[in-house]
CSV table of C-alpha atoms in Angstrom, one decimal:
chain,number,residue,atom,x,y,z
A,1,MET,CA,6.3,-7.3,-9.4
A,2,GLU,CA,8.1,-9.2,-6.7
A,3,HIS,CA,7.7,-8.2,-3.0
A,4,GLN,CA,11.2,-6.8,-2.6
A,5,ALA,CA,10.7,-4.7,-5.8
A,6,VAL,CA,7.5,-3.4,-4.4
A,7,VAL,CA,9.2,-2.4,-1.2
A,8,ALA,CA,12.0,-0.6,-3.1
A,9,ALA,CA,9.6,1.2,-5.3
A,10,LEU,CA,7.5,2.4,-2.3
A,11,HIS,CA,10.7,3.6,-0.6
A,12,GLU,CA,11.7,5.6,-3.6
A,13,LEU,CA,8.2,7.1,-3.9
A,14,ASP,CA,8.2,8.0,-0.2
A,15,ALA,CA,11.6,9.7,-0.5
A,16,ALA,CA,10.4,11.9,-3.3
A,17,HIS,CA,10.3,15.6,-2.3
A,18,ALA,CA,7.4,16.5,-4.6
A,19,PRO,CA,4.0,15.0,-5.1
A,20,ALA,CA,4.4,11.8,-7.2
A,21,VAL,CA,2.6,8.9,-8.6
A,22,ALA,CA,4.0,5.5,-9.8
A,23,ARG,CA,2.4,2.7,-11.7
A,24,PHE,CA,3.0,-0.8,-10.3
A,25,ASP,CA,1.3,-3.0,-12.9
A,26,ASP,CA,2.9,-3.7,-16.3
A,27,GLY,CA,-0.1,-2.7,-18.4
A,28,PRO,CA,0.1,-0.5,-21.5
A,29,PRO,CA,-0.5,3.3,-21.3
A,30,PRO,CA,-4.2,4.2,-21.1
A,31,ALA,CA,-5.8,4.7,-24.5
A,32,ASP,CA,-7.7,7.8,-23.4
A,33,GLY,CA,-7.0,8.2,-19.7
A,34,PHE,CA,-7.9,6.9,-16.3
A,35,VAL,CA,-10.7,7.2,-13.9
A,36,VAL,CA,-8.9,6.9,-10.5
A,37,LEU,CA,-10.1,5.6,-7.2
A,38,PRO,CA,-7.8,6.8,-4.4
A,39,SER,CA,-8.1,4.7,-1.3
A,40,ALA,CA,-6.2,3.0,1.5
A,41,PHE,CA,-7.2,-0.5,0.1
A,42,ASN,CA,-6.9,-2.1,3.5
A,43,PRO,CA,-7.9,-4.5,2.0
A,44,PRO,CA,-9.3,-3.9,-1.6
A,45,THR,CA,-12.9,-5.0,-1.5
A,46,ARG,CA,-15.8,-5.8,-3.9
A,47,ALA,CA,-17.1,-2.3,-3.1
A,48,HIS,CA,-13.8,-0.8,-4.6
A,49,LEU,CA,-14.5,-2.9,-7.7
A,50,GLY,CA,-18.0,-1.6,-7.8
A,51,LEU,CA,-16.8,2.0,-7.5
A,52,LEU,CA,-14.3,1.5,-10.3
A,53,ALA,CA,-16.9,-0.1,-12.6
A,54,VAL,CA,-19.3,2.8,-11.9
A,55,GLY,CA,-16.6,5.3,-12.6
A,56,SER,CA,-15.5,3.7,-15.8
A,57,GLU,CA,-19.0,3.4,-17.1
A,58,ALA,CA,-19.7,7.1,-16.3
A,59,THR,CA,-16.5,8.4,-17.9
A,60,GLY,CA,-15.5,5.9,-20.6
A,61,LEU,CA,-12.0,5.8,-19.1
A,62,GLN,CA,-9.8,2.9,-17.9
A,63,PRO,CA,-10.2,2.2,-14.2
A,64,ALA,CA,-7.2,2.7,-11.9
A,65,ALA,CA,-6.9,1.8,-8.2
A,66,MET,CA,-4.6,4.3,-6.6
A,67,LEU,CA,-3.1,3.5,-3.2
A,68,THR,CA,-2.4,6.6,-1.1
A,69,THR,CA,0.6,6.1,1.1
A,70,ARG,CA,-0.5,9.1,3.3
A,71,ASN,CA,-4.0,9.7,4.5
A,72,VAL,CA,-5.6,13.0,5.5
A,73,ALA,CA,-8.0,11.3,8.0
A,74,LYS,CA,-6.1,8.4,9.5
A,75,GLY,CA,-2.7,6.7,9.9
A,76,ILE,CA,-1.4,3.4,8.6
A,77,HIS,CA,-2.8,0.4,10.4
A,78,GLY,CA,-3.7,-3.2,9.3
A,79,ALA,CA,-1.8,-4.5,6.3
A,80,SER,CA,1.6,-2.9,5.5
A,81,LEU,CA,1.8,-0.8,2.3
A,82,PRO,CA,3.8,-3.5,0.4
A,83,HIS,CA,1.0,-6.0,1.2
A,84,ARG,CA,-1.7,-3.6,0.1
A,85,VAL,CA,0.2,-3.2,-3.3
A,86,GLY,CA,0.5,-7.0,-3.3
A,87,MET,CA,-3.3,-7.4,-2.9
A,88,LEU,CA,-3.9,-4.9,-5.7
A,89,LEU,CA,-1.5,-6.7,-8.0
A,90,ALA,CA,-3.2,-10.0,-7.2
A,91,GLY,CA,-6.5,-8.4,-8.1
A,92,HIS,CA,-4.9,-7.0,-11.3
A,93,LYS,CA,-4.0,-10.5,-12.5
A,94,ALA,CA,-7.6,-11.4,-12.3
A,95,ALA,CA,-8.8,-8.1,-13.8
A,96,PRO,CA,-6.0,-6.8,-16.0
A,97,LEU,CA,-7.9,-3.7,-17.1
A,98,ILE,CA,-7.6,-2.2,-13.6
A,99,ALA,CA,-4.3,-0.3,-13.4
A,100,VAL,CA,-2.5,-0.2,-10.0
A,101,LEU,CA,-1.1,3.2,-9.0
A,102,VAL,CA,0.5,4.6,-5.8
A,103,ALA,CA,0.6,8.2,-4.8
A,104,ASN,CA,2.7,9.8,-2.0
A,105,VAL,CA,0.2,12.5,-1.2
A,106,ALA,CA,-3.1,12.5,0.6
A,107,ARG,CA,-5.2,15.4,-0.8
A,108,PHE,CA,-7.1,14.9,-4.0
A,109,VAL,CA,-5.8,18.2,-5.5
A,110,ASP,CA,-2.2,17.1,-4.9
A,111,GLN,CA,-2.9,13.6,-6.3
A,112,ALA,CA,-4.4,15.2,-9.4
A,113,ALA,CA,-1.4,17.4,-9.9
A,114,ALA,CA,1.0,14.4,-9.7
A,115,LEU,CA,-1.2,12.4,-12.1
A,116,ARG,CA,-1.2,15.3,-14.6
A,117,GLU,CA,2.5,15.4,-14.4
A,118,THR,CA,2.9,11.6,-14.8
A,119,PHE,CA,0.3,11.0,-17.5
A,120,THR,CA,0.7,14.1,-19.6
A,121,GLY,CA,-1.9,14.4,-22.3
A,122,SER,CA,-4.3,11.8,-20.8
A,123,GLN,CA,-7.6,12.6,-19.3
A,124,ILE,CA,-7.7,11.9,-15.6
A,125,ASP,CA,-11.0,11.8,-13.7
A,126,PHE,CA,-11.8,10.5,-10.2
A,127,VAL,CA,-14.5,8.4,-8.5
A,128,ALA,CA,-15.3,8.8,-4.8
A,129,GLY,CA,-17.8,7.5,-2.3
A,130,TYR,CA,-19.8,9.9,-0.1
A,131,ASP,CA,-17.3,9.9,2.8
A,132,THR,CA,-14.4,11.0,0.5
A,133,LEU,CA,-16.7,13.5,-1.2
A,134,VAL,CA,-17.3,15.2,2.2
A,135,ARG,CA,-13.5,15.5,2.7
A,136,ILE,CA,-12.9,16.9,-0.8
A,137,PHE,CA,-15.2,19.8,0.1
A,138,ASP,CA,-14.0,20.3,3.7
A,139,PRO,CA,-12.3,23.8,4.0
A,140,GLY,CA,-10.1,22.4,6.7
A,141,TYR,CA,-7.9,20.7,4.2
A,142,TYR,CA,-7.1,23.8,2.1
A,143,SER,CA,-5.5,27.2,2.5
A,144,ASN,CA,-7.8,28.5,-0.3
A,145,MET,CA,-10.4,25.9,-1.1
A,146,ASP,CA,-12.2,27.8,-3.9
A,147,ALA,CA,-9.0,28.5,-5.8
A,148,GLU,CA,-7.6,25.0,-5.4
A,149,LEU,CA,-10.9,23.3,-6.4
A,150,ARG,CA,-11.3,25.6,-9.4
A,151,THR,CA,-7.9,24.3,-10.7
A,152,PHE,CA,-8.9,20.7,-9.9
A,153,PHE,CA,-12.3,20.8,-11.7
A,154,ALA,CA,-10.9,22.7,-14.7
A,155,ALA,CA,-9.0,19.6,-15.5
A,156,HIS,CA,-10.9,16.7,-13.9
A,157,ARG,CA,-14.4,15.3,-13.5
A,158,LEU,CA,-15.6,13.6,-10.3
A,159,VAL,CA,-17.9,10.7,-10.2
A,160,ALA,CA,-19.8,10.8,-6.9
A,161,THR,CA,-21.6,7.8,-5.4
A,162,ASN,CA,-23.5,6.7,-2.3
A,163,ARG,CA,-22.0,4.5,0.4
A,164,ALA,CA,-23.6,2.7,3.3
A,165,GLU,CA,-23.5,5.8,5.5
A,166,ALA,CA,-25.2,8.0,3.0
A,167,SER,CA,-28.2,7.6,0.6
A,168,MET,CA,-28.4,9.0,-2.9
A,169,GLU,CA,-30.6,11.8,-1.4
A,170,GLU,CA,-27.7,12.8,0.8
A,171,VAL,CA,-25.3,12.7,-2.1
A,172,ASP,CA,-27.6,14.9,-4.2
A,173,ARG,CA,-28.0,17.3,-1.2
A,174,LEU,CA,-24.3,17.7,-0.9
A,175,VAL,CA,-23.7,18.2,-4.6
A,176,THR,CA,-26.4,20.9,-4.7
A,177,SER,CA,-25.2,22.7,-1.5
A,178,ALA,CA,-23.8,26.2,-1.7
A,179,SER,CA,-20.2,25.3,-1.4
A,180,VAL,CA,-20.3,22.5,-4.0
A,181,ARG,CA,-22.8,24.0,-6.5
A,182,PRO,CA,-20.2,26.0,-8.4
A,183,PHE,CA,-18.5,22.7,-9.4
A,184,ALA,CA,-21.7,20.7,-10.0
A,185,SER,CA,-21.3,20.7,-13.8
A,186,ARG,CA,-18.1,18.7,-13.4
A,187,ILE,CA,-19.6,16.1,-10.9
A,188,ILE,CA,-21.3,13.0,-12.2
A,189,VAL,CA,-23.6,11.4,-9.7
A,190,ARG,CA,-24.1,7.7,-10.0
A,191,GLU,CA,-25.7,5.1,-7.7
A,192,LEU,CA,-23.7,2.2,-6.3
A,193,ALA,CA,-25.7,-1.0,-5.9
A,194,PRO,CA,-26.9,-1.5,-2.3
A,195,ASP,CA,-24.8,-4.7,-1.7
A,196,MET,CA,-21.7,-2.9,-2.8
A,197,ALA,CA,-22.5,0.3,-0.9
A,198,ALA,CA,-22.8,-1.7,2.3
A,199,MET,CA,-19.4,-3.3,2.0
A,200,SER,CA,-16.3,-1.9,3.8
A,201,SER,CA,-12.7,-2.6,4.4
A,202,THR,CA,-13.4,-2.6,8.1
A,203,GLY,CA,-15.9,-5.5,7.6
A,204,ALA,CA,-13.3,-7.4,5.6
A,205,ARG,CA,-10.7,-7.0,8.3
A,206,GLN,CA,-13.1,-8.1,11.0
A,207,ALA,CA,-14.1,-11.2,9.0
A,208,ALA,CA,-10.5,-12.3,8.2
A,209,PRO,CA,-9.6,-13.9,11.6
A,210,ALA,CA,-12.5,-16.3,11.1
A,211,ASP,CA,-11.6,-16.9,7.5
A,212,ALA,CA,-14.9,-15.4,6.5
A,213,HIS,CA,-13.6,-12.5,4.3
A,214,ASP,CA,-14.4,-14.1,0.9
A,215,GLN,CA,-17.8,-12.4,0.7
A,216,HIS,CA,-16.1,-9.0,1.2
A,217,VAL,CA,-13.2,-9.2,-1.2
A,218,PRO,CA,-12.4,-10.5,-4.7
A,219,PRO,CA,-11.2,-14.1,-4.9
A,220,ALA,CA,-7.6,-13.2,-5.7
A,221,VAL,CA,-7.5,-10.8,-2.8
A,222,ALA,CA,-9.1,-13.4,-0.5
A,223,ASP,CA,-6.4,-15.9,-1.4
A,224,TYR,CA,-3.6,-13.3,-0.8
A,225,ILE,CA,-5.0,-12.5,2.6
A,226,ARG,CA,-5.2,-16.2,3.5
A,227,VAL,CA,-1.7,-17.1,2.2
A,228,ASN,CA,0.0,-14.1,4.0
A,229,ARG,CA,-2.1,-14.4,7.1
A,230,LEU,CA,-3.2,-10.8,7.1
A,231,TYR,CA,-5.5,-9.2,9.6
A,232,ARG,CA,-5.1,-12.1,12.0
């Protein structure tokens, strides 16, 4: 997809009045469904690939990277949304199995509703690192957390992983806590390799001005950052 087409598609998605998801790669429909990683992808990192691989292994579903154009915790900074899609599409060329989706809503429960509407009949599961897991179970993001999460977990499984800021023990502790325990049967806990868990988009952005971002991001993404002089 050319840059101007990406810009137009993002504008159309942003103008939608209801929660919506669009697919930006040209891959075939999923055979069984997607395991989705919602993220800001600013930029897409090797850790994101690790999360998608863990999610796909745990669920048996095709991995999908889903850019969220709105964020419950922070605003848009760094690379523009069209460039984030461009980086994801560059990565897709190197790893065609990973679908590229974009959602116009921030909360997991709203993303899930839009995905069910878009991919009717397909199983949709999610993968999330510890920081996102904490937000999913934060009552501040809901008018009725229990009811909304019961609807979510009736249709979707969630693969939960560690990240640099949280060990597997902390993940297990959260999953067995009183507020999360009712949904524990729908949560699959998996460990992300330590080198992957330690990587972050912040680290990649900080390394880019010195052209030292290759260790943080896939090669195709590294080239895209370099050619487009992002994060300089």
